PDB file of C-alpha atoms in Angstrom:
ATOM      1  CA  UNK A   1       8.083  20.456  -9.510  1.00  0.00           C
ATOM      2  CA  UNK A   2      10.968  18.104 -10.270  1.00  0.00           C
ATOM      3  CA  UNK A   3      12.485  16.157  -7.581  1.00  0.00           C
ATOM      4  CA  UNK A   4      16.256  15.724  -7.856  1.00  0.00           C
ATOM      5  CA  UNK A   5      18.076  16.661  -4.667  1.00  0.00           C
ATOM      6  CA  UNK A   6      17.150  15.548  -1.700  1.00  0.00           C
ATOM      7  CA  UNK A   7      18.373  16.770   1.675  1.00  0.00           C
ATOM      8  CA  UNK A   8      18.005  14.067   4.397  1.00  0.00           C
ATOM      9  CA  UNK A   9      18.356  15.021   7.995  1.00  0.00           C
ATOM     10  CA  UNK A  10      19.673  12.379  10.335  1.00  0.00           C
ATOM     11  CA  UNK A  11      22.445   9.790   9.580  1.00  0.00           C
ATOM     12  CA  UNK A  12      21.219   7.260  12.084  1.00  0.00           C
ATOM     13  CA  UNK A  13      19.926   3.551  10.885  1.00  0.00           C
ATOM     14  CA  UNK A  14      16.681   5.443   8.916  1.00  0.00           C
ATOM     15  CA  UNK A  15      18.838   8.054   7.563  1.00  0.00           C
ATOM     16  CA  UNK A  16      21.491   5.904   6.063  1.00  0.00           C
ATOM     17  CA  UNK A  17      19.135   3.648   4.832  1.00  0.00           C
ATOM     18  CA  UNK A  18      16.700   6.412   3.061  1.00  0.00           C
ATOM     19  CA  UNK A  19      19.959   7.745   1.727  1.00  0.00           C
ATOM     20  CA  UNK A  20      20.754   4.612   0.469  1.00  0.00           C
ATOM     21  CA  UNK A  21      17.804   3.983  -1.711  1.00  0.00           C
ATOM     22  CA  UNK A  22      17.364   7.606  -3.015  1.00  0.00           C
ATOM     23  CA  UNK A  23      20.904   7.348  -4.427  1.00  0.00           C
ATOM     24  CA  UNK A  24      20.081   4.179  -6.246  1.00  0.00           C
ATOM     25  CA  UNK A  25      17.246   5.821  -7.525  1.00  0.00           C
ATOM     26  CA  UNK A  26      19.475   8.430  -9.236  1.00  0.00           C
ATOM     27  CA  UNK A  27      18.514  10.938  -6.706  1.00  0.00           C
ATOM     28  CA  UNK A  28      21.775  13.393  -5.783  1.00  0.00           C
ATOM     29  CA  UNK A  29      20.948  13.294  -1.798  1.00  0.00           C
ATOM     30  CA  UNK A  30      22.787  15.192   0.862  1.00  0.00           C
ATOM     31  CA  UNK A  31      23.014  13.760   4.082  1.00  0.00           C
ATOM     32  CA  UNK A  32      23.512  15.785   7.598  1.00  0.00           C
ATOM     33  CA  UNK A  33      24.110  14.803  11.205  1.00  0.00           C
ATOM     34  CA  UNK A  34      25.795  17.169  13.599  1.00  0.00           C
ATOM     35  CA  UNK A  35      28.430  14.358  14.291  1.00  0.00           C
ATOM     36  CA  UNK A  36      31.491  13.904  11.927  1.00  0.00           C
ATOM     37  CA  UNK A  37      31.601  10.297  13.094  1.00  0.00           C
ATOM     38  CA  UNK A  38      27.679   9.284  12.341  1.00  0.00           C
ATOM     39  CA  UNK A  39      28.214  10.561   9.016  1.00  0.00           C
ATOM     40  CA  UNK A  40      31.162   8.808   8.750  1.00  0.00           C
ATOM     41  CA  UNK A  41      29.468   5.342   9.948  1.00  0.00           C
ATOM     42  CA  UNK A  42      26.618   6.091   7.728  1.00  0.00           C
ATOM     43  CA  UNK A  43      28.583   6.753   4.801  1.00  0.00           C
ATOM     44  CA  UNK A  44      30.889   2.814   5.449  1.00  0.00           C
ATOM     45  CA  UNK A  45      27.218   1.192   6.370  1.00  0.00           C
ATOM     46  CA  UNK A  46      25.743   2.613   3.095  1.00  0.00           C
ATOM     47  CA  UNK A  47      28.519   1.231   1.619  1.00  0.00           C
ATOM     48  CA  UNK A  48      28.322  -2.403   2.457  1.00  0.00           C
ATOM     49  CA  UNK A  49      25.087  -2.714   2.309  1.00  0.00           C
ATOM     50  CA  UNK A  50      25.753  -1.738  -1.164  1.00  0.00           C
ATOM     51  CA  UNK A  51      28.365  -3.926  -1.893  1.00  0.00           C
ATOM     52  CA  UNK A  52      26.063  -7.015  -0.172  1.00  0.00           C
ATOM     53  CA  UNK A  53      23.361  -6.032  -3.209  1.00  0.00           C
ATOM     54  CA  UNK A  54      26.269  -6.054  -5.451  1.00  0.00           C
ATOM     55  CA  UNK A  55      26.971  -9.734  -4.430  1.00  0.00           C
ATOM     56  CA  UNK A  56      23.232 -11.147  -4.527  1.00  0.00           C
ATOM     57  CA  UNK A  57      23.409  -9.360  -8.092  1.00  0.00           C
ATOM     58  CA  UNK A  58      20.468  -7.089  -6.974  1.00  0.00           C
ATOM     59  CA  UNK A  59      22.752  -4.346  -8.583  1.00  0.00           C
ATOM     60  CA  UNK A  60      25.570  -3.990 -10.827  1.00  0.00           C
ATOM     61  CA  UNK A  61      29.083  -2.523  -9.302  1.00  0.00           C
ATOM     62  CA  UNK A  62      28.530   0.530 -11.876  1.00  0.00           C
ATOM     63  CA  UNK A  63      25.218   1.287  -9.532  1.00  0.00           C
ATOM     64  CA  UNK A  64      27.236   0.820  -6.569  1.00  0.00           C
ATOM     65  CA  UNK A  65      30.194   3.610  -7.840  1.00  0.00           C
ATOM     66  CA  UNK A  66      27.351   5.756  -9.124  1.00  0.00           C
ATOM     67  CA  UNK A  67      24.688   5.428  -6.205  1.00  0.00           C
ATOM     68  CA  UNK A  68      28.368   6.182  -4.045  1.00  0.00           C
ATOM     69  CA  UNK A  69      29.134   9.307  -5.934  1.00  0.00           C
ATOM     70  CA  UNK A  70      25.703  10.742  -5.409  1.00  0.00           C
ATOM     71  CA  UNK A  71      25.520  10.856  -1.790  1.00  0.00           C
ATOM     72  CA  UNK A  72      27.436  14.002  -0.003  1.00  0.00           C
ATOM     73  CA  UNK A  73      27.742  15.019   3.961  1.00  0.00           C
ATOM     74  CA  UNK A  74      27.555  17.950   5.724  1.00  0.00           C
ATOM     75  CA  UNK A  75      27.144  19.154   9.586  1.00  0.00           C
ATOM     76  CA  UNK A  76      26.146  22.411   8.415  1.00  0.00           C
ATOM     77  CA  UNK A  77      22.017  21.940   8.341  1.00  0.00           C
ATOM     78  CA  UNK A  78      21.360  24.913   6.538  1.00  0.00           C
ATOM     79  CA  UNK A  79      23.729  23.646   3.369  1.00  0.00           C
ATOM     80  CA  UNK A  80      20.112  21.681   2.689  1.00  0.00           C
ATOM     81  CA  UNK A  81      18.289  24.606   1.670  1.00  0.00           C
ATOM     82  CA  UNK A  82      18.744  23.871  -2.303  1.00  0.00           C
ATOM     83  CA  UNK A  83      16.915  20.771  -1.925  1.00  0.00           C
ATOM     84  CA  UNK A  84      13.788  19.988  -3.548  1.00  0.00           C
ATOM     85  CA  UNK A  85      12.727  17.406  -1.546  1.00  0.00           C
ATOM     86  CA  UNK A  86      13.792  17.131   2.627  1.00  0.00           C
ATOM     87  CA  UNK A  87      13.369  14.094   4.848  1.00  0.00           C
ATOM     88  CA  UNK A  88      13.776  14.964   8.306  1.00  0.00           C
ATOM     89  CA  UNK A  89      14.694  11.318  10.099  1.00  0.00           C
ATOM     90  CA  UNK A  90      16.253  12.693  13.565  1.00  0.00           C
ATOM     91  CA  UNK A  91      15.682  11.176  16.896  1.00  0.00           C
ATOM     92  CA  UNK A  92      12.267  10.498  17.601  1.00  0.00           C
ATOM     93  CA  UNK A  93      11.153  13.427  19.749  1.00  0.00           C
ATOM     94  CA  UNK A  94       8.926  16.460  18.683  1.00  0.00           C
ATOM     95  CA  UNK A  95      11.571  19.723  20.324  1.00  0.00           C
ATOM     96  CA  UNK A  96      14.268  17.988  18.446  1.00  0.00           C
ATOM     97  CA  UNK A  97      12.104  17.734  14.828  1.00  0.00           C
ATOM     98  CA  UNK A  98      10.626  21.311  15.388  1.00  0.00           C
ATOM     99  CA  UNK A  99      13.813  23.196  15.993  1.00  0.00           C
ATOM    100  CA  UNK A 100      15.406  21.231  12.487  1.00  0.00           C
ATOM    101  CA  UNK A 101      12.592  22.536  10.542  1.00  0.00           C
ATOM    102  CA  UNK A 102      12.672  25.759  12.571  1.00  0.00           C
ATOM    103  CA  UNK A 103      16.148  26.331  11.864  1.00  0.00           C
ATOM    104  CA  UNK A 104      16.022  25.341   7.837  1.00  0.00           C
ATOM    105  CA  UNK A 105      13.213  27.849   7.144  1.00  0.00           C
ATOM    106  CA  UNK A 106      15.475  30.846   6.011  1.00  0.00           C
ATOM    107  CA  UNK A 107      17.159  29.008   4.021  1.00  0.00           C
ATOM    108  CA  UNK A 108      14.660  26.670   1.672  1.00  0.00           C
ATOM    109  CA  UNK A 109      13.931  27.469  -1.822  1.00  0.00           C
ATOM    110  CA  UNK A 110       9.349  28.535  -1.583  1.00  0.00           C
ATOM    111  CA  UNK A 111       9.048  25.002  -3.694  1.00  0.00           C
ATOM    112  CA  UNK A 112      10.895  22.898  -1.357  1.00  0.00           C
ATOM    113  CA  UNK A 113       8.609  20.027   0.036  1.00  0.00           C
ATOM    114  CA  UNK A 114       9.871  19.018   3.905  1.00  0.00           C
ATOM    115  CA  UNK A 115       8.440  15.763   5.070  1.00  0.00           C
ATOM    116  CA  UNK A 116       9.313  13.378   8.172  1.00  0.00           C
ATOM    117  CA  UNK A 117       9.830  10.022   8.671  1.00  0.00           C
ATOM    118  CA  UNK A 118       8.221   9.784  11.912  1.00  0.00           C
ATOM    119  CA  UNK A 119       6.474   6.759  13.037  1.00  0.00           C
ATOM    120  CA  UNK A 120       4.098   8.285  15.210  1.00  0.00           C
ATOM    121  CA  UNK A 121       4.357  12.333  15.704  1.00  0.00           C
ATOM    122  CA  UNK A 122       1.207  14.418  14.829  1.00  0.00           C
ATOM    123  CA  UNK A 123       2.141  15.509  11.036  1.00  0.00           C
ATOM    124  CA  UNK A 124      -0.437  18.413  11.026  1.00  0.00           C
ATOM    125  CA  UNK A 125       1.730  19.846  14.568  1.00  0.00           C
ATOM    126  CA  UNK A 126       5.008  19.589  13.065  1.00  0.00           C
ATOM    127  CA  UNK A 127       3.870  21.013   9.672  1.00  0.00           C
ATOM    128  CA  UNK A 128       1.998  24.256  11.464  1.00  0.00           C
ATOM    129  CA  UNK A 129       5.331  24.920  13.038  1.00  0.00           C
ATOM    130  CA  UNK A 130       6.756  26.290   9.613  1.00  0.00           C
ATOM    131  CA  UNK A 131       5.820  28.462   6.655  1.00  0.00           C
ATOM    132  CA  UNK A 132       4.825  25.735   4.608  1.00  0.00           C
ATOM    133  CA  UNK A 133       2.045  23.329   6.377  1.00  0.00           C
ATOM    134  CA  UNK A 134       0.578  22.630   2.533  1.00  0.00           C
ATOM    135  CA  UNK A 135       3.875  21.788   1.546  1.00  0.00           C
ATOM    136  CA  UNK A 136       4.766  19.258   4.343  1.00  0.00           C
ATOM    137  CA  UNK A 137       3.671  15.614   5.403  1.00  0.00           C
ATOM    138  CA  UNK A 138       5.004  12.107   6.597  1.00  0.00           C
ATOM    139  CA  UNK A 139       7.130   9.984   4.537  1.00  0.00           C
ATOM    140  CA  UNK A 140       7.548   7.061   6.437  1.00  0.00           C
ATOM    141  CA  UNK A 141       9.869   4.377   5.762  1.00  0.00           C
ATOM    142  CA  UNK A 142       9.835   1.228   7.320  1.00  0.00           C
ATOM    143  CA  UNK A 143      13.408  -0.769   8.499  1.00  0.00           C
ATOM    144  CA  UNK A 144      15.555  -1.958   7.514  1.00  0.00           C
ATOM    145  CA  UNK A 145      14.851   0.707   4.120  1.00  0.00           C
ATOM    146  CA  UNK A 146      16.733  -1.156   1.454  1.00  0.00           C
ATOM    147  CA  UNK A 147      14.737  -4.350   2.027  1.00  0.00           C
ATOM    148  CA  UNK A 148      11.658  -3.100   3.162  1.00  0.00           C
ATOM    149  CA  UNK A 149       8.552  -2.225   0.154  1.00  0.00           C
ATOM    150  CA  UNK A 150       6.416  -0.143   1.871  1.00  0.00           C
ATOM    151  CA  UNK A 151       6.032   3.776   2.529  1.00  0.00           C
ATOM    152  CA  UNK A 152       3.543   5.245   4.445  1.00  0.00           C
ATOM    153  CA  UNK A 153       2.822   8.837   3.035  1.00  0.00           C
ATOM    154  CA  UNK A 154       0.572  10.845   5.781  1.00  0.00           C
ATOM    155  CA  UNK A 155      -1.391  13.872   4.816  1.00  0.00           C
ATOM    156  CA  UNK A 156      -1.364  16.825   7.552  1.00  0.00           C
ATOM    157  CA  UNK A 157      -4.702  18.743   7.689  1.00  0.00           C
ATOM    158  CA  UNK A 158      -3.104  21.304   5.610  1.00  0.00           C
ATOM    159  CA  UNK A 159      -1.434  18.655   3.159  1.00  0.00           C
ATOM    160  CA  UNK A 160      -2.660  19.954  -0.862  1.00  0.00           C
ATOM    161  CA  UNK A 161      -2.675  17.073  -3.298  1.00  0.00           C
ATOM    162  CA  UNK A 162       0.441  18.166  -5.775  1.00  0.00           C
ATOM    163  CA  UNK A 163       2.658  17.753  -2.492  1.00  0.00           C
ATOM    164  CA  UNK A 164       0.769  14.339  -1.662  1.00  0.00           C
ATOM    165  CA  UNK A 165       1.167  13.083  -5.625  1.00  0.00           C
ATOM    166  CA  UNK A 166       4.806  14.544  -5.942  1.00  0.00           C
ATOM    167  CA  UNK A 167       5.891  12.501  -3.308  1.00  0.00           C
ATOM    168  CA  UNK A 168       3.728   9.376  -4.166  1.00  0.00           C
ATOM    169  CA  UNK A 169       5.546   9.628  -7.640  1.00  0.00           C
ATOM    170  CA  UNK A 170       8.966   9.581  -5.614  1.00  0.00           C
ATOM    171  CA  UNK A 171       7.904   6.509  -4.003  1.00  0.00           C
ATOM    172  CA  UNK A 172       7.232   5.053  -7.483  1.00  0.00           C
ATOM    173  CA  UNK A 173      10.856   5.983  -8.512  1.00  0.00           C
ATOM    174  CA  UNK A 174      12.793   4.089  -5.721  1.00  0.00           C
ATOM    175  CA  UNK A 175      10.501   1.130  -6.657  1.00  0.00           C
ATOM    176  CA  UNK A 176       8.607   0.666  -3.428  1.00  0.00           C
ATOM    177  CA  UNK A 177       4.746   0.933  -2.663  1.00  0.00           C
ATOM    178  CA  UNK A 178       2.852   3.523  -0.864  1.00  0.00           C
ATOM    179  CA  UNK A 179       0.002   3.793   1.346  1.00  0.00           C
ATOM    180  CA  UNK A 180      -1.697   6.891   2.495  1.00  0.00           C
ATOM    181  CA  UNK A 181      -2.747   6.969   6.056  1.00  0.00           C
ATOM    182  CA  UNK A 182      -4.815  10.339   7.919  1.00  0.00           C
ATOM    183  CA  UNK A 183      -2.650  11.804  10.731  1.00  0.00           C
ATOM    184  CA  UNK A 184      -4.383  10.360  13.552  1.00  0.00           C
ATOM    185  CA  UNK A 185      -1.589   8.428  16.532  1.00  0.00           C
ATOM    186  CA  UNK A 186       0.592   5.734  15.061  1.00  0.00           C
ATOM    187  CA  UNK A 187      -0.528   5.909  11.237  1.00  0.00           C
ATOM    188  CA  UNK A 188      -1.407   2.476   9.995  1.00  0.00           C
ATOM    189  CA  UNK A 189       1.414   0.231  10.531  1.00  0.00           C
ATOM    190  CA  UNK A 190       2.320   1.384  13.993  1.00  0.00           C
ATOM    191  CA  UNK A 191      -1.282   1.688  15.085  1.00  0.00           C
ATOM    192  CA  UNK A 192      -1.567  -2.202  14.435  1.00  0.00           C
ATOM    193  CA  UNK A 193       2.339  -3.289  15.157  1.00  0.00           C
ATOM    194  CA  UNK A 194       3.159  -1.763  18.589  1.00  0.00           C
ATOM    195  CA  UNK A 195      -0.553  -3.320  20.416  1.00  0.00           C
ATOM    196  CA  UNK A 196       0.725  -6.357  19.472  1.00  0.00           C
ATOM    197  CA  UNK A 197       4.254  -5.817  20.367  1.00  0.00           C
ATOM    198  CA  UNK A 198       3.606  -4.290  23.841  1.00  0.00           C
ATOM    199  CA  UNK A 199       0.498  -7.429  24.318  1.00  0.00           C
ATOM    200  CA  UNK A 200       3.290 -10.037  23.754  1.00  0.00           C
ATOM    201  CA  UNK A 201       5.643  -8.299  26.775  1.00  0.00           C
ATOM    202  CA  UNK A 202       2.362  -8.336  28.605  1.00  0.00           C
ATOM    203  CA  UNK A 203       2.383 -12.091  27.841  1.00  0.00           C
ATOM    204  CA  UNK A 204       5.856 -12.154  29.229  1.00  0.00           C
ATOM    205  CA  UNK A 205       5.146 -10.039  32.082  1.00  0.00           C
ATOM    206  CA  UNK A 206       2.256 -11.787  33.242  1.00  0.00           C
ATOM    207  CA  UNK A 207       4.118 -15.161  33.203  1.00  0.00           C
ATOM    208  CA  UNK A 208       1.926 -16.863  30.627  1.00  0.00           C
ATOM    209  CA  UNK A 209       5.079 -17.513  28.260  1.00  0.00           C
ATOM    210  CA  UNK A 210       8.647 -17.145  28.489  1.00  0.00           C
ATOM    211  CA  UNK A 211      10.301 -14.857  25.549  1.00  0.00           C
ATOM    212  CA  UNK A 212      11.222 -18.207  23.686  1.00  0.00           C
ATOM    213  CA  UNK A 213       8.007 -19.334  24.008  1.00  0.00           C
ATOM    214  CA  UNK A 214       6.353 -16.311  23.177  1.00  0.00           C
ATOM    215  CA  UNK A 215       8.188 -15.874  20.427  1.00  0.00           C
ATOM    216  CA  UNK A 216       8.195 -19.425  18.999  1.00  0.00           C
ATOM    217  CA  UNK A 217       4.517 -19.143  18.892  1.00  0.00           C
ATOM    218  CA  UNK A 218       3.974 -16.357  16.938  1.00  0.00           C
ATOM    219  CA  UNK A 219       6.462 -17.392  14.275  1.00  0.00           C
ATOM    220  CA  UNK A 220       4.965 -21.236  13.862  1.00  0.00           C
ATOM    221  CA  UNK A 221       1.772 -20.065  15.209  1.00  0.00           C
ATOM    222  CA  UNK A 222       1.281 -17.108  13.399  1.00  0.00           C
ATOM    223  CA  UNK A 223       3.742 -17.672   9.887  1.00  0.00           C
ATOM    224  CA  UNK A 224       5.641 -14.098  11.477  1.00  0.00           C
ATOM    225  CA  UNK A 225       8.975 -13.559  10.372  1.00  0.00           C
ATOM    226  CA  UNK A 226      10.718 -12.716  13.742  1.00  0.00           C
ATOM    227  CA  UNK A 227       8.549 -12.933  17.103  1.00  0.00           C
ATOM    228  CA  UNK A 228       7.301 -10.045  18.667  1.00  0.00           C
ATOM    229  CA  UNK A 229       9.866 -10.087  21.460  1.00  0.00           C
ATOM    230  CA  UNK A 230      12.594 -10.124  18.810  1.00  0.00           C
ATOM    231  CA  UNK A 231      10.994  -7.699  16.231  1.00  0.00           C
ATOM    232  CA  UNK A 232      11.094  -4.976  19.454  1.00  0.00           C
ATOM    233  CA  UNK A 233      14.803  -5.879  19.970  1.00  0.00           C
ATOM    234  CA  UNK A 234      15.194  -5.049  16.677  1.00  0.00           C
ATOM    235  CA  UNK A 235      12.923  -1.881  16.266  1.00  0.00           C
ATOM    236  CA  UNK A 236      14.488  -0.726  20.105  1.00  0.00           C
ATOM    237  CA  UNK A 237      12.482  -0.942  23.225  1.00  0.00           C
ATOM    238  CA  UNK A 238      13.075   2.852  23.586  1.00  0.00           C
ATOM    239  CA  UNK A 239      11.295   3.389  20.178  1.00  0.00           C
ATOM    240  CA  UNK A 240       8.681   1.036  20.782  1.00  0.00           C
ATOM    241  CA  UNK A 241       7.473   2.842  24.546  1.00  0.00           C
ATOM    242  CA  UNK A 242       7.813   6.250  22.604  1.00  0.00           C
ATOM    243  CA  UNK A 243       5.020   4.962  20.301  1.00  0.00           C
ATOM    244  CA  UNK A 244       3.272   3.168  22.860  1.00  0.00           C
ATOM    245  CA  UNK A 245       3.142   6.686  24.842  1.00  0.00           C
ATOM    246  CA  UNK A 246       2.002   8.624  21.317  1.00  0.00           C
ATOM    247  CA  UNK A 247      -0.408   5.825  21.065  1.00  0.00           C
ATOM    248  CA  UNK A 248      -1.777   6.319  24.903  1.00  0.00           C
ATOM    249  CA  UNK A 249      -1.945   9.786  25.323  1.00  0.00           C
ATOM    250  CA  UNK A 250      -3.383  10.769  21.642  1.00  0.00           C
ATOM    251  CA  UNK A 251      -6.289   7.918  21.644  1.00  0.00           C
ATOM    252  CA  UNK A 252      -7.076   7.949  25.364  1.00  0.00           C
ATOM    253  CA  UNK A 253      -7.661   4.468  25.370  1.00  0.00           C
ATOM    254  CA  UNK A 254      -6.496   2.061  28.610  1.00  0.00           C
ATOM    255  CA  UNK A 255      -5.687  -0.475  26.021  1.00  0.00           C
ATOM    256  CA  UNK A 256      -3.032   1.194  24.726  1.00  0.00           C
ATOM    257  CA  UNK A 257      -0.939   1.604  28.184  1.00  0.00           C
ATOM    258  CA  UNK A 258       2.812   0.798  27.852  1.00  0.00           C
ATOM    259  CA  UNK A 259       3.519  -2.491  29.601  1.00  0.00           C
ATOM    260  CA  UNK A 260       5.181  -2.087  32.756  1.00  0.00           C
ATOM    261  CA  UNK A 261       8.091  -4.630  31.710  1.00  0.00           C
ATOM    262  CA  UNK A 262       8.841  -2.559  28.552  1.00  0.00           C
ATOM    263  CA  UNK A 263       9.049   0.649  30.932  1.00  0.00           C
ATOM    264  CA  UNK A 264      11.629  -1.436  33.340  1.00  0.00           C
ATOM    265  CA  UNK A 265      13.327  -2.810  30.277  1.00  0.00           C
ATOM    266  CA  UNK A 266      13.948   1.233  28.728  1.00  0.00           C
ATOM    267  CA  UNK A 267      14.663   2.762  32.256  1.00  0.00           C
ATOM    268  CA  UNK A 268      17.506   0.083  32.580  1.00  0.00           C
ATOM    269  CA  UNK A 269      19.268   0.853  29.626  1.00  0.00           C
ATOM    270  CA  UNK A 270      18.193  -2.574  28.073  1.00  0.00           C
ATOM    271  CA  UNK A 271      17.156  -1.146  24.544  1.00  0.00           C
ATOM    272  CA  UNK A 272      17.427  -4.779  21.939  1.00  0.00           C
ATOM    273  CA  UNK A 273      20.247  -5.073  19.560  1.00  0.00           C
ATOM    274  CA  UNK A 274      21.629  -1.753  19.703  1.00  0.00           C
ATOM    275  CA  UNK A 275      22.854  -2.185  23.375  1.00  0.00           C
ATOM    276  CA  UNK A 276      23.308  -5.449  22.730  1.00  0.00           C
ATOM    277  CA  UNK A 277      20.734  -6.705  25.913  1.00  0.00           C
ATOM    278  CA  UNK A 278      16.955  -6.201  25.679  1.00  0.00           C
ATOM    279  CA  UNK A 279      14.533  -9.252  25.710  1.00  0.00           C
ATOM    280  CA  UNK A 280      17.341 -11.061  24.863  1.00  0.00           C
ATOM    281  CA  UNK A 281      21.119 -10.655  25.467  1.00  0.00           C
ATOM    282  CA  UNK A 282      23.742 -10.239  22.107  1.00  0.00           C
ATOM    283  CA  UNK A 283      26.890 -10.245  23.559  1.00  0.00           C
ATOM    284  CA  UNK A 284      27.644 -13.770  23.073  1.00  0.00           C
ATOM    285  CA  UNK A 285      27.757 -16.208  19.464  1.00  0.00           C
ATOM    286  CA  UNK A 286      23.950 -16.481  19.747  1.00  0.00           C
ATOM    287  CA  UNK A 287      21.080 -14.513  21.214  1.00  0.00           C
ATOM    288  CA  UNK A 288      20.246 -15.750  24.453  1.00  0.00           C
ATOM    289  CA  UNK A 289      16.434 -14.689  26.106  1.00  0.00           C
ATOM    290  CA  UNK A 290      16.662 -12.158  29.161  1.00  0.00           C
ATOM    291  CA  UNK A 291      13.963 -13.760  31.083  1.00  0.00           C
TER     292      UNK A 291
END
């Protein structure tokens, strides 16, 4: 089957950013959020971040208008059933995932393909929840999307191979690389990323390093891009427990078990960047550590 429209489901950071890079792609993508002013947001963010290629000369301003005047909102969910292709990228948290696909059912076309982009939810469970479990599996982007190469495509039990190479041939088109993980807790990237993450707030929390130190290390140390400590504040301390928990309670494995410190961090509404405090404060000219 041809995939032109997309439907994505979500307007948040992942949304806007899938959206983003579908339109470029020459995709016709219609994006949903049950809030008029996240689709609004998304819509301005999508925007500049366009405008910021335009000025490195990634793309040309024709893309931009173009890339623009393929993306359309809605609140109304079901206005995604002529899709081809859906994305669900909601909040991280199975009820909420189930009852979008739940609620879409009556509506999609028997070809349509639904996948999700979460980072750590059982695949093979969401996808047994609808009418189409060999027509559903994980497309998971990694942030911040525009800048980012690399999709993870995961295969639910039920997952048949023209859904797996249809969507392997959309990752080809926005000009990024797959890789295909099994549904098993945390995929690949989050089944190696997160240990590490939640080890260095162990680090912290046991007083071996402070979060400048910590952090210092592993980019010198290590040739990292952003420390650990910073790279949570950036993914959200709220995400990173949720996959620590997926990680914890699917393997069964002690060495998975959320750092206290991250719990604290989460329960007090410190959650990185987008509260502006987490293992280090934003609200001043520079970042400032926490602790």
């Amino acid at each position: 089957m041809a995939i032109e429209r997309v439907g994505i489901v979500g307007a948040g950071q992942m949304g806007n950013g899938i959206a983003h890079v579908f339109a470029v792609a020459g995709y016709d993508v219609l994006l949903t959020d049950i809030s008029a002013d996240a689709l609004a947001a998304a819509l301005a963010q999508i925007d500049r971040n366009l405008e910021r290629q335009v000025s490195r000369e990634l793309i040309t301003a024709e893309t931009k208008a173009q890339a623009m005047r393929r993306i359309a909102s809605t609140q109304t969910l079901t206005d995604l059933g002529d899709s081809d292709l859906i994305i669900e990228a909601a909040t991280e948290r199975e009820t909420i995932k189930a009852a979008i696909f739940e609620d879409l059912l009556p509506h999609l076309k028997p070809e349509t393909i639904l996948t999700s982009n979460t980072s750590s939810i059982s695949i093979t469970r969401l996808a047994s929840r609808t009418d189409r479990p060999e027509r559903f599996m994980g497309f998971h982007f990694m942030n911040p999307v525009p800048i980012m190469q690399l999709v993870e495509l995961i295969r639910g039990i039920a997952t048949d191979e023209p859904t797996f190479r249809a969507c392997q041939q959309v990752v080809e088109r926005l000009g990024k690389t797959s890789t295909a993980s099994e549904d098993f807790p945390g995929f690949i990237v989050n089944r190696i990323l997160m240990p590490m993450i939640n080890e260095a707030i162990y680090t912290l929390y046991e007083g071996v390093g402070s979060v400048q130190s910590i952090d210092t290390s592993l980019k010198l140390g290590a040739n990292h891009p952003m420390g650990p400590l910073e790279l949570a504040d950036f993914i959200g301390l709220d995400t990173c427990l949720a996959i620590m928990n997926v990680l914890h309670d699917g393997l069964a494995d002690t060495k998975y078990r959320p750092c206290p410190l991250l719990t604290k961090y989460v329960e007090a509404g410190w959650l990185g960047r987008k509260t502006q405090r987490g293992f280090y404060d934003y609200r001043g000219e520079t970042p400032v550590p926490t602790r």
